[in-house]
Coordinates of C-alpha atoms in Angstrom, one line a residue:
Chain A
M1 CA -7.8 32.9 58.8
K2 CA -5.6 29.9 58.4
K3 CA -2.8 30.1 55.9
T4 CA -2.5 27.5 53.1
F5 CA 0.0 26.8 50.4
L6 CA -0.7 27.0 46.6
K7 CA 2.1 25.5 44.4
H8 CA 3.2 27.5 41.4
E9 CA 2.0 24.6 39.1
H10 CA -1.5 24.9 40.6
F11 CA -1.9 28.6 39.9
Q12 CA -3.9 27.7 36.8
Q13 CA -6.5 26.2 39.1
L14 CA -7.1 29.6 40.6
L15 CA -7.8 31.1 37.2
D16 CA -10.1 28.3 36.3
A17 CA -12.0 28.5 39.6
L18 CA -12.5 32.3 39.2
K19 CA -13.7 31.8 35.6
E20 CA -16.1 29.2 36.8
A21 CA -17.4 31.6 39.5
G22 CA -18.2 34.0 36.6
F23 CA -15.3 36.4 36.9
A24 CA -13.1 37.8 34.1
C25 CA -9.5 37.5 35.3
I26 CA -7.4 40.5 35.0
G27 CA -3.8 40.1 35.8
P28 CA -0.1 41.1 35.3
Q29 CA 1.7 40.3 32.1
V30 CA 4.4 41.8 29.8
R31 CA 3.5 44.3 27.0
D32 CA 5.8 46.7 25.3
G33 CA 8.6 46.3 27.9
A34 CA 6.5 46.9 31.0
I35 CA 4.2 44.9 33.3
I36 CA 0.6 45.9 32.6
Y37 CA -2.7 44.3 33.6
D38 CA -4.9 42.7 31.1
T39 CA -7.1 39.7 30.5
L40 CA -5.4 36.6 32.0
T41 CA -6.5 33.2 30.8
T42 CA -3.4 31.1 31.5
S43 CA -0.9 31.2 34.3
T44 CA 1.9 31.1 31.6
Q45 CA 1.0 34.7 30.7
L46 CA 2.3 35.9 34.1
P47 CA 5.7 37.7 34.2
W48 CA 7.7 34.7 35.4
G49 CA 11.2 35.4 36.3
L50 CA 11.0 39.1 35.4
R51 CA 11.8 42.0 37.5
D52 CA 11.4 45.8 36.9
F53 CA 14.2 48.2 37.4
Q54 CA 12.9 51.7 38.0
E55 CA 14.6 55.1 38.3
P56 CA 13.3 58.6 37.9
G57 CA 12.2 58.7 34.2
S58 CA 13.2 55.2 33.5
Y59 CA 11.7 51.7 33.5
R60 CA 13.1 48.4 32.2
L61 CA 12.5 44.7 32.8
E62 CA 15.2 42.1 33.3
K63 CA 15.2 38.4 33.9
T64 CA 16.0 37.2 37.4
A65 CA 17.6 33.9 38.5
E66 CA 14.3 33.0 40.5
Y67 CA 11.4 31.6 38.7
K68 CA 8.7 33.6 40.4
A69 CA 5.6 35.3 39.1
F70 CA 5.4 38.4 41.3
S71 CA 9.1 39.3 42.0
W72 CA 8.5 42.8 40.5
A73 CA 7.2 46.0 42.1
N74 CA 4.7 47.6 39.6
G75 CA 3.9 48.9 36.2
P76 CA 2.4 52.1 34.8
Q77 CA -1.1 51.3 35.9
A78 CA -3.0 48.8 38.1
L79 CA -6.6 49.0 39.4
K80 CA -7.5 52.6 38.3
P81 CA -8.3 52.0 34.6
Y82 CA -10.6 49.1 35.5
L83 CA -12.8 51.1 37.8
F84 CA -12.4 54.7 36.8
K85 CA -12.4 54.4 33.0
A86 CA -10.0 56.6 30.9
E87 CA -13.0 57.4 28.7
E88 CA -16.6 56.6 29.3
T89 CA -20.0 57.7 28.1
L90 CA -22.2 59.0 31.0
W91 CA -25.4 59.5 29.1
R92 CA -26.9 59.6 25.6
V93 CA -29.6 61.8 24.1
K94 CA -31.6 61.5 20.8
R95 CA -34.7 63.1 19.4
D96 CA -37.8 61.1 18.9
E97 CA -40.0 61.5 15.9
A98 CA -41.8 64.5 17.4
G99 CA -38.5 66.1 17.9
K100 CA -38.5 65.6 21.7
F101 CA -35.2 64.9 23.6
I102 CA -34.9 61.3 25.0
F103 CA -32.2 60.9 27.6
E104 CA -30.7 57.5 28.5
A105 CA -28.2 56.8 31.3
E106 CA -25.3 54.7 30.7
Y107 CA -24.4 51.8 33.1
A108 CA -21.4 49.6 33.5
K109 CA -21.3 46.8 31.0
A110 CA -18.2 44.9 31.8
P111 CA -18.5 41.5 33.5
A112 CA -17.4 41.2 37.2
I113 CA -13.6 41.3 37.4
A114 CA -11.2 39.3 39.5
F115 CA -8.2 41.5 39.8
I116 CA -5.1 39.4 40.4
G117 CA -1.9 41.1 41.7
A118 CA -3.2 44.2 43.5
R119 CA -0.4 45.5 45.7
A120 CA -0.6 47.2 49.1
C121 CA -0.3 50.6 47.5
D122 CA -2.9 49.8 44.8
L123 CA -5.4 48.9 47.5
A124 CA -4.5 52.1 49.5
A125 CA -5.3 54.0 46.3
L126 CA -8.4 52.1 45.7
A127 CA -9.7 53.1 49.2
I128 CA -9.2 56.7 48.3
Q129 CA -10.9 56.3 44.9
D130 CA -13.8 54.7 46.7
K131 CA -14.0 57.9 48.8
V132 CA -14.1 60.0 45.6
F133 CA -16.6 58.0 43.7
I134 CA -18.9 56.1 46.1
E135 CA -18.5 57.5 49.5
A136 CA -19.2 61.1 48.4
K137 CA -22.5 62.9 48.1
Q138 CA -22.6 62.2 44.5
I139 CA -22.3 58.5 43.7
D140 CA -20.7 57.4 40.5
I141 CA -23.1 54.5 39.5
R142 CA -20.8 52.9 36.9
Y143 CA -17.9 53.0 39.3
Q144 CA -20.1 51.6 42.1
Q145 CA -21.3 48.7 39.9
R146 CA -17.7 47.7 38.9
R147 CA -16.5 48.1 42.5
E148 CA -19.2 46.0 44.1
S149 CA -18.5 43.1 41.8
L150 CA -14.8 43.4 42.0
L151 CA -12.9 40.4 43.5
I152 CA -9.4 41.3 44.8
I153 CA -6.6 38.9 44.9
A154 CA -3.9 40.9 46.6
V155 CA -0.1 40.1 46.5
N156 CA 2.2 41.1 49.2
C157 CA 5.3 42.8 47.8
T158 CA 8.5 40.9 48.2
Y159 CA 10.6 43.4 46.1
A160 CA 10.7 47.2 46.0
S161 CA 11.8 49.3 43.1
K162 CA 14.2 52.2 43.6
N163 CA 11.2 54.5 43.3
C164 CA 8.9 52.8 45.9
F165 CA 8.4 54.5 49.2
C166 CA 5.4 52.8 50.6
V167 CA 7.0 52.3 54.0
S168 CA 7.4 56.0 54.6
A169 CA 4.0 56.7 52.9
G170 CA 2.4 54.2 55.4
T171 CA 0.7 52.0 52.9
G172 CA 2.9 48.8 52.5
P173 CA 4.6 46.6 51.5
K174 CA 2.2 44.3 53.4
V175 CA -1.4 44.6 52.3
N176 CA -3.4 46.3 54.9
H177 CA -6.7 46.9 53.2
A178 CA -9.6 44.6 52.5
Y179 CA -9.1 41.7 50.0
D180 CA -10.7 38.5 49.0
L181 CA -7.5 36.5 48.8
V182 CA -3.9 37.6 49.6
L183 CA -0.8 35.8 48.3
T184 CA 2.8 35.9 49.5
E185 CA 5.2 34.3 47.0
V186 CA 7.8 32.1 48.4
D187 CA 9.9 29.3 46.9
Q188 CA 7.7 26.9 44.8
G189 CA 4.4 28.7 45.4
F190 CA 2.3 31.0 47.4
V191 CA 1.2 31.3 51.0
V192 CA -2.5 32.0 50.6
Q193 CA -5.1 33.5 53.0
S194 CA -8.7 34.4 52.4
G195 CA -10.2 37.6 53.6
S196 CA -13.8 37.1 52.7
E197 CA -16.5 34.4 52.1
R198 CA -16.0 34.8 48.4
G199 CA -12.3 34.3 48.7
A200 CA -12.8 31.2 50.9
A201 CA -15.2 29.7 48.3
I202 CA -12.6 30.1 45.6
L203 CA -10.0 28.5 47.9
A204 CA -12.1 25.5 48.5
K205 CA -11.8 24.5 44.8
L206 CA -8.0 24.6 44.7
T207 CA -5.4 21.9 45.5
L208 CA -3.8 23.3 48.7
T209 CA -1.7 22.1 51.6
P210 CA -1.4 23.7 54.9
A211 CA 1.4 26.3 54.8
S212 CA 4.4 25.1 56.8
L213 CA 5.9 27.4 59.5
L214 CA 9.0 27.7 57.2
Q215 CA 6.9 28.9 54.3
I216 CA 5.0 31.4 56.5
Q217 CA 8.4 32.7 57.9
Q218 CA 9.9 33.0 54.5
G219 CA 6.9 35.0 53.3
A220 CA 7.2 37.4 56.3
L221 CA 10.9 37.7 55.7
E222 CA 10.5 38.5 52.0
I223 CA 8.0 41.3 52.8
Q224 CA 10.4 42.7 55.4
Q225 CA 13.1 42.7 52.7
A226 CA 10.8 44.7 50.4
A227 CA 10.5 47.2 53.1
N228 CA 14.3 47.2 53.8
M229 CA 15.0 47.7 50.1
Q230 CA 13.3 51.2 50.1
S231 CA 15.6 54.2 50.1
K232 CA 13.1 56.9 49.2
K233 CA 11.1 58.6 51.9
I234 CA 8.3 61.2 51.8
P235 CA 8.9 63.9 54.4
F236 CA 7.0 63.8 57.7
N237 CA 5.9 60.2 56.8
N238 CA 3.1 61.5 54.6
T239 CA 1.1 62.9 57.5
R240 CA -0.8 66.2 58.0
A241 CA 2.4 67.7 59.2
L242 CA 3.8 67.4 55.6
G243 CA 0.7 69.3 54.3
L244 CA 1.0 71.9 56.9
A245 CA 4.7 72.4 56.2
L246 CA 4.1 72.6 52.4
M247 CA 1.3 75.1 52.7
N248 CA 3.8 77.4 54.5
K249 CA 6.0 77.2 51.4
L250 CA 3.7 78.5 48.7
D251 CA 6.3 81.1 47.7
H252 CA 9.4 78.8 47.9
P253 CA 11.8 79.3 44.9
R254 CA 11.8 75.6 44.3
W255 CA 8.4 75.9 42.6
L256 CA 10.0 77.9 39.9
D257 CA 13.0 75.6 39.7
V258 CA 10.7 72.5 39.2
A259 CA 8.6 74.4 36.7
E260 CA 11.7 74.8 34.5
R261 CA 12.1 71.1 34.4
C262 CA 8.4 70.0 34.4
L263 CA 7.0 69.3 30.9
S264 CA 3.4 70.0 32.0
C265 CA 2.6 66.8 30.0
G266 CA 0.2 65.3 32.6
N267 CA 1.9 61.9 32.8
C268 CA 2.4 62.0 36.6
T269 CA -1.3 62.7 37.2
L270 CA -2.5 59.9 34.8
V271 CA -0.2 57.2 36.3
C272 CA -1.2 58.3 39.8
P273 CA -3.5 55.7 41.2
T274 CA -5.5 58.3 43.2
C275 CA -5.8 61.1 40.8
F276 CA -9.4 61.4 39.8
C277 CA -9.7 64.6 37.8
H278 CA -11.7 64.4 34.6
S279 CA -13.4 66.6 32.0
E280 CA -16.6 66.1 30.2
R281 CA -17.6 66.8 26.7
D282 CA -20.4 66.2 24.2
K283 CA -20.1 64.2 21.1
P284 CA -22.9 65.1 18.8
S285 CA -23.5 63.0 15.7
L286 CA -22.7 64.9 12.5
E287 CA -26.4 65.2 11.7
A288 CA -27.3 66.3 15.3
T289 CA -29.9 63.7 15.7
S290 CA -28.2 62.2 18.8
S291 CA -25.3 62.9 21.1
E292 CA -23.3 61.3 23.9
H293 CA -21.9 62.9 27.0
V294 CA -18.4 61.6 27.6
R295 CA -16.1 61.8 30.6
E296 CA -12.4 61.3 30.2
W297 CA -9.3 61.5 32.4
D298 CA -8.0 65.0 32.7
S299 CA -5.1 66.5 34.5
C300 CA -4.4 69.7 36.7
F301 CA -1.5 70.2 34.1
T302 CA -3.9 71.1 31.2
K303 CA -5.2 74.5 30.4
G304 CA -8.8 73.3 30.5
H305 CA -8.5 72.1 34.1
S306 CA -8.4 75.6 35.5
Y307 CA -10.5 77.4 32.9
I308 CA -13.4 79.1 34.6
T309 CA -15.8 81.5 32.9
G310 CA -13.4 83.0 30.4
K311 CA -10.2 82.8 32.4
V312 CA -7.4 80.3 32.9
I313 CA -6.8 80.4 36.6
R314 CA -3.4 78.5 36.4
P315 CA -1.8 79.5 33.1
D316 CA 1.7 78.4 33.8
T317 CA 3.6 75.3 34.9
Q318 CA 4.6 76.7 38.2
S319 CA 1.0 77.2 39.3
R320 CA 0.0 73.9 37.8
Y321 CA 2.7 71.9 39.5
R322 CA 2.0 73.6 42.8
Q323 CA -1.7 72.7 42.4
W324 CA -0.8 69.0 41.9
L325 CA 1.6 68.7 44.8
T326 CA -0.2 70.8 47.4
H327 CA -3.5 69.0 46.5
K328 CA -1.9 65.6 46.6
V329 CA -0.2 65.8 50.0
A330 CA -1.8 68.8 51.8
T331 CA -5.3 69.9 50.9
W332 CA -6.2 66.2 50.2
F333 CA -6.4 65.8 53.9
E334 CA -9.1 68.4 54.2
Q335 CA -11.0 66.8 51.4
F336 CA -10.7 63.1 52.2
D337 CA -9.0 62.9 55.6
V338 CA -5.9 61.2 54.2
S339 CA -3.0 62.0 52.0
G340 CA -3.5 61.5 48.3
C341 CA 0.0 59.8 48.0
V342 CA 0.3 56.2 48.5
G343 CA 4.1 55.8 47.8
C344 CA 3.9 53.7 44.6
G345 CA 6.5 56.0 42.9
R346 CA 4.7 55.9 39.5
C347 CA 4.8 59.7 39.1
I348 CA 8.6 59.5 39.5
T349 CA 9.2 56.7 37.0
W350 CA 6.8 57.8 34.3
C351 CA 7.8 61.5 34.3
P352 CA 9.8 61.7 31.1
V353 CA 12.3 64.1 32.8
G354 CA 12.4 62.2 36.1
I355 CA 11.0 64.7 38.5
D356 CA 10.9 63.1 42.0
L357 CA 8.2 64.4 44.2
T358 CA 10.0 63.1 47.4
E359 CA 13.0 65.2 46.4
E360 CA 10.9 68.2 45.5
L361 CA 9.0 68.0 48.8
S362 CA 12.2 67.4 50.8
A363 CA 13.7 70.6 49.3
M364 CA 10.7 72.7 50.1
V365 CA 10.1 71.5 53.7
E366 CA 13.6 70.6 54.8
D367 CA 13.8 73.6 57.1
F368 CA 10.3 73.4 58.5
H369 CA 9.8 72.2 61.9
E370 CA 6.6 71.4 63.6
T371 CA 5.8 74.0 66.3
Chain B
M1 CA -25.1 82.2 6.4
L2 CA -25.3 83.2 2.8
Q3 CA -28.9 83.7 1.5
D4 CA -28.5 82.2 -2.0
Y5 CA -28.4 78.6 -0.7
P6 CA -30.9 76.7 1.5
K7 CA -28.0 75.2 3.3
P8 CA -24.7 76.6 4.5
T9 CA -21.9 76.5 2.0
L10 CA -18.5 75.0 2.3
A11 CA -15.3 75.2 0.1
V12 CA -11.9 73.5 0.4
Y13 CA -9.0 75.5 -1.1
K14 CA -5.5 74.2 -1.8
F15 CA -2.2 76.1 -1.6
T16 CA 1.3 74.7 -1.4
S17 CA 0.7 71.1 0.0
C18 CA 0.6 67.5 -0.7
D19 CA -3.2 67.3 -0.8
G20 CA -3.2 64.8 2.0
C21 CA -5.3 66.9 4.3
Q22 CA -8.1 67.0 1.8
L23 CA -8.4 63.2 2.2
A24 CA -9.8 63.9 5.6
F25 CA -13.0 64.8 3.6
L26 CA -12.6 62.3 0.7
N27 CA -11.9 59.3 3.0
A28 CA -14.8 60.2 5.3
G29 CA -17.1 57.6 3.8
V30 CA -20.6 57.8 5.1
A31 CA -19.9 61.0 7.0
L32 CA -19.3 62.6 3.6
L33 CA -22.7 61.7 2.4
E34 CA -24.2 63.0 5.6
L35 CA -22.2 66.2 5.3
T36 CA -23.7 66.8 1.8
N37 CA -27.2 66.7 3.4
L38 CA -26.2 69.5 5.8
I39 CA -24.1 71.8 3.6
T40 CA -23.6 72.7 0.0
I41 CA -20.1 72.3 -1.4
I42 CA -19.2 75.3 -3.5
H43 CA -15.5 74.7 -4.3
F44 CA -13.5 71.6 -3.8
A45 CA -11.4 71.0 -6.9
E46 CA -10.1 67.5 -5.8
A47 CA -13.7 66.4 -5.4
G48 CA -14.8 68.0 -8.7
F49 CA -16.4 71.2 -7.5
V50 CA -14.8 74.3 -9.1
A51 CA -15.9 77.9 -8.2
P52 CA -12.8 79.5 -6.8
T53 CA -14.0 83.0 -6.5
Q54 CA -17.6 82.4 -5.2
A55 CA -18.5 83.6 -1.6
V56 CA -18.7 80.9 1.0
D57 CA -19.7 80.4 4.6
I58 CA -17.0 77.9 5.7
A59 CA -13.6 77.9 4.0
F60 CA -11.2 75.1 4.7
V61 CA -7.6 76.0 3.5
E62 CA -4.9 73.5 3.0
G63 CA -1.3 74.4 2.2
S64 CA 1.2 77.2 2.9
I65 CA 1.8 80.5 1.0
S66 CA 4.9 80.0 -1.1
T67 CA 4.3 82.1 -4.3
L68 CA 3.3 85.7 -5.0
D69 CA 0.1 84.5 -6.6
E70 CA -0.8 82.6 -3.5
I71 CA -0.8 85.8 -1.5
T72 CA -3.3 87.5 -3.8
R73 CA -5.4 84.3 -3.8
I74 CA -5.6 83.9 0.0
Q75 CA -6.6 87.6 0.4
Q76 CA -9.4 87.0 -2.2
I77 CA -10.6 83.8 -0.3
R78 CA -10.4 85.6 3.0
A79 CA -12.6 88.4 1.6
Q80 CA -15.2 86.0 0.2
S81 CA -15.4 83.6 3.3
N82 CA -17.4 83.9 6.5
Y83 CA -15.3 81.6 8.6
L84 CA -11.8 80.4 7.6
I85 CA -10.2 77.3 9.0
T86 CA -6.7 76.1 8.1
I87 CA -6.1 72.4 7.9
G88 CA -2.7 70.8 8.5
A89 CA 0.8 71.6 9.1
C90 CA 1.4 73.5 5.8
A91 CA -1.6 76.0 6.3
T92 CA -1.2 76.2 10.0
A93 CA 2.6 76.4 10.4
G94 CA 4.2 76.7 6.9
G95 CA 4.8 72.9 6.5
I96 CA 8.0 70.9 5.9
Q97 CA 8.7 73.2 2.8
A98 CA 9.2 76.0 5.3
L99 CA 12.6 74.4 6.0
R100 CA 13.7 76.7 3.1
N101 CA 13.2 79.7 5.3
F102 CA 16.4 78.6 7.1
A103 CA 18.4 78.4 3.9
G104 CA 19.1 80.5 0.9
S105 CA 16.3 79.4 -1.5
N106 CA 18.1 80.8 -4.5
N107 CA 21.0 78.3 -4.1
W108 CA 18.6 75.4 -3.7
L109 CA 16.8 76.5 -7.0
K110 CA 20.2 76.6 -8.8
D111 CA 21.1 73.1 -7.4
I112 CA 17.8 71.5 -8.5
Y113 CA 16.7 73.2 -11.7
A114 CA 18.6 73.6 -14.9
T115 CA 17.3 77.1 -15.1
S116 CA 15.4 79.0 -12.3
D117 CA 13.8 81.4 -14.8
T118 CA 10.6 79.3 -14.9
I119 CA 10.2 79.1 -11.1
D120 CA 8.1 81.8 -9.5
S121 CA 8.3 81.2 -5.8
L122 CA 8.9 83.3 -2.7
K123 CA 12.0 82.8 -0.6
T124 CA 9.9 81.7 2.3
S125 CA 6.9 79.3 3.0
Y126 CA 4.6 80.8 5.7
P127 CA 1.3 79.7 7.3
I128 CA -1.9 81.3 6.2
S129 CA -2.1 83.3 9.4
H130 CA 1.0 85.2 8.3
Y131 CA -1.1 86.9 5.6
V132 CA -4.8 86.9 6.6
K133 CA -6.9 86.4 9.7
V134 CA -7.6 82.7 10.5
D135 CA -10.6 81.8 12.7
T136 CA -9.7 78.2 13.6
E137 CA -6.6 76.3 13.1
L138 CA -6.6 72.5 12.9
W139 CA -3.2 71.0 13.3
G140 CA -1.9 67.7 12.0
C141 CA 0.1 66.2 9.2
P142 CA -2.3 65.3 7.9
V143 CA -5.6 66.3 9.8
N144 CA -8.1 63.5 10.2
T145 CA -11.7 63.1 9.4
A146 CA -12.8 63.4 13.1
Q147 CA -11.1 66.8 13.4
V148 CA -12.8 68.4 10.3
M149 CA -16.3 66.8 11.1
V150 CA -16.2 68.0 14.7
A151 CA -15.3 71.5 13.5
I152 CA -18.1 71.6 10.9
R153 CA -20.6 70.3 13.4
S154 CA -19.7 73.0 15.9
L155 CA -20.1 75.7 13.2
L156 CA -23.4 74.4 12.2
F157 CA -24.4 74.8 15.9
N158 CA -23.2 78.4 15.5
A159 CA -20.4 77.8 18.0
A160 CA -16.7 78.3 17.4
P161 CA -14.8 74.9 17.3
Q162 CA -12.9 74.1 20.4
V163 CA -9.5 72.6 19.8
K164 CA -7.8 70.8 22.6
R165 CA -4.0 71.5 22.9
D166 CA -3.1 69.1 25.6
S167 CA -0.1 66.8 25.2
V168 CA 0.0 63.6 23.2
C169 CA 0.9 61.9 26.5
M170 CA -2.6 62.4 27.8
D171 CA -3.9 60.3 24.9
C172 CA -1.3 57.5 25.3
K173 CA -2.2 57.2 29.0
R174 CA -5.9 57.1 28.3
R175 CA -5.3 54.4 25.7
G176 CA -3.1 52.3 28.1
R177 CA 0.0 52.7 26.0
V178 CA 3.4 52.1 27.7
C179 CA 5.5 55.2 27.5
I180 CA 8.3 54.6 24.9
L181 CA 10.3 57.4 26.2
V182 CA 10.6 56.0 29.7
S183 CA 10.6 52.3 28.8
Q184 CA 12.6 52.4 25.6
Q185 CA 14.5 55.7 25.8
Q186 CA 13.1 56.8 22.4
S187 CA 13.2 60.6 21.8
C188 CA 9.4 60.9 21.7
M189 CA 8.0 64.4 21.1
G190 CA 4.7 63.5 22.7
P191 CA 5.2 65.6 25.9
V192 CA 5.4 68.9 23.8
T193 CA 3.1 67.9 21.1
Q194 CA -0.6 68.7 20.7
T195 CA -3.2 65.9 20.9
G196 CA -5.6 65.1 18.1
C197 CA -3.9 62.1 16.4
G198 CA -5.0 59.6 18.9
S199 CA -1.3 59.0 19.8
L200 CA -0.9 57.0 16.6
C201 CA 2.9 56.7 16.4
P202 CA 3.5 55.7 20.1
G203 CA 0.8 53.2 19.7
L204 CA 3.0 51.5 17.0
N205 CA 6.1 51.7 19.1
R206 CA 7.4 54.6 17.3
A207 CA 8.3 58.0 18.8
C208 CA 6.0 60.9 18.1
Y209 CA 7.7 63.4 15.7
G210 CA 5.5 66.3 16.5
C211 CA 3.3 66.5 13.4
Y212 CA 0.5 68.0 15.4
G213 CA 2.5 71.0 16.4
P214 CA 3.3 72.4 19.9
S215 CA 1.0 71.6 22.8
E216 CA -0.5 74.5 24.7
N217 CA 2.3 74.9 27.3
P218 CA 5.3 73.1 25.9
N219 CA 8.6 73.0 27.8
T220 CA 10.9 72.4 24.8
Q221 CA 14.0 73.3 26.7
S222 CA 13.5 70.6 29.3
L223 CA 12.5 67.9 26.8
G224 CA 15.5 68.8 24.6
A225 CA 17.8 68.5 27.6
A226 CA 16.2 65.0 28.3
F227 CA 16.9 64.0 24.6
K228 CA 20.5 65.0 25.0
K229 CA 20.7 62.6 28.0
L230 CA 19.5 59.9 25.7
G231 CA 22.5 60.6 23.5
L232 CA 21.1 63.1 21.0
S233 CA 23.5 65.9 19.9
D234 CA 22.3 69.5 19.9
V235 CA 21.9 69.3 16.1
D236 CA 19.8 66.2 16.5
V237 CA 17.7 68.0 19.1
A238 CA 17.3 71.0 16.9
R239 CA 16.1 68.8 14.0
Q240 CA 13.4 67.3 16.2
F241 CA 11.9 70.7 16.5
H242 CA 12.8 72.0 13.1
H243 CA 10.7 69.4 11.3
I244 CA 7.1 69.4 10.0
N245 CA 6.1 72.3 12.2
N246 CA 9.4 74.2 12.0
Q247 CA 7.7 77.7 11.8
A248 CA 5.4 77.1 14.8
P249 CA 6.8 79.6 17.2
A250 CA 7.5 77.3 20.1
F251 CA 9.3 74.7 17.9
H252 CA 11.0 77.4 15.8
Q253 CA 12.6 79.0 18.9
A254 CA 13.5 75.6 20.4
G255 CA 15.3 74.5 17.3
N256 CA 17.2 77.7 17.1
R257 CA 18.2 77.5 20.7
F258 CA 19.6 74.0 20.4
K259 CA 21.4 74.8 17.1
T260 CA 23.4 77.5 18.8
I261 CA 24.2 75.7 22.0
P262 CA 27.8 74.7 22.1
I263 CA 28.5 71.0 22.3
W264 CA 30.5 71.2 25.5
V265 CA 27.4 71.9 27.6
A266 CA 27.2 69.3 30.3

């Protein structure tokens, strides 16, 4: 597909075209000191000239000299809350006048979303969530409805935070999953490319010029710089070999060591873009004439997660942390034929005590060699 | 259920407390009217029902035990109640007034009152469970309407109420709140505090101060160490735990530990 150039000052045209095509625009903006995704109506809401500085257990935004909209890595969430809702009613039940139960399924209500600013790691994670919710035997109808109408405007990363390790995870920083449009930000604007008919139809409505060779080269260089900035690595480049090595270390003393630091608060799992665990509960009305069956995000760090017929299978932090990490990078392969880690670094940044999974993994598999 | 009434009976008893938890009922609005269709209120002094010694199916107890008379009264209430639920930090963990358990209460009395002759109180404030068997504990300072109504609905189904004790963080993340500990370095107690409040304070950019008591598996040592890295002294960290739920075992022990750690620890 040919590459075109969209000037910064024409970004609003993109939002308008998406709106006209019937999409609700969701895009990055600043709230409470972080970059979050919410309804985007004007291009002025974008985090112009801001950059995130992330370290284990720490996140702050600072102004940069450049006036760019996407010169940051990521925030606490991206696509996950828009497809796999944090809390959602699955079905409702009520009694009719004869006292008989009437069940009613719940469907997705939100309008079609154009998600602006999905990064390479976010799209790698989306591919995994698709496996969980729509490529499995049981299809999640609400996820499927939202997914099918989702329009993806991806952005190649031109900056990596200190906690990013997508290069070694094999997911970025260049987008390598399906998108409708992909942008690479350079001086004065974006090199734009469409990846679908829907994307091309949107592009047709914008004031574009052909991208110059210089702009295309600058874009490629900036993406390469984002790759070069990364210092963290996941052992064995996130392959099955890592899983194999880790499953041979189930009795490693490091599990106890990390359990002494881990708060078992669940933050890592809830910011992880691939974690899909949830619990379900019923919300009967006080008079018990109706009830709703609700699903909400859960975590392998809760007691309820491993409660099975009268027994909590993983009562302590050591067993819970081990469950999370071994599932994420080892048994995930057996389940989904891919690692559950996409290298976004969110679990490192948003852990209140800054536990770094790349360090924990390295400590446990450092002496393991493939045979 | 008791046979004398067509509907299950309910009572709300008050001990040493601020009365705030009883507002979970009084502020319930329409739910309070619906509730009176389902149950008969036997005793609830603040709402105008007074029958303190009558037998009851569901007893809600607010407040801690801080006088001799209250020990006798809670034993009587336990004997006359089928199912006893404590509501709030006072009834469930002794409340803020239990800070006196750490100090000589006689000295405090002398400092505050002209004569202590008229004061009849124990040297300690303890939760209800210190004296009688409690069937369900609802944490919070104060508890909210949803907590008490869910518990009542569950009992009306003849099922023991299920109280989730996951961390407040879970609620923050579900509600899309940006973590104020990570992004603002506030000493937030959310990671060791039980859910139930809807992560009210972090939602208002204010650190959680643990009013819902310890979560199910709290790592107070690690969080306290993280607070020290943010610049809190050992005494400051101890105070985080020795606050509204200072007698809850996990917070009680954590506070004591940080109180006694020498300042030179790296």
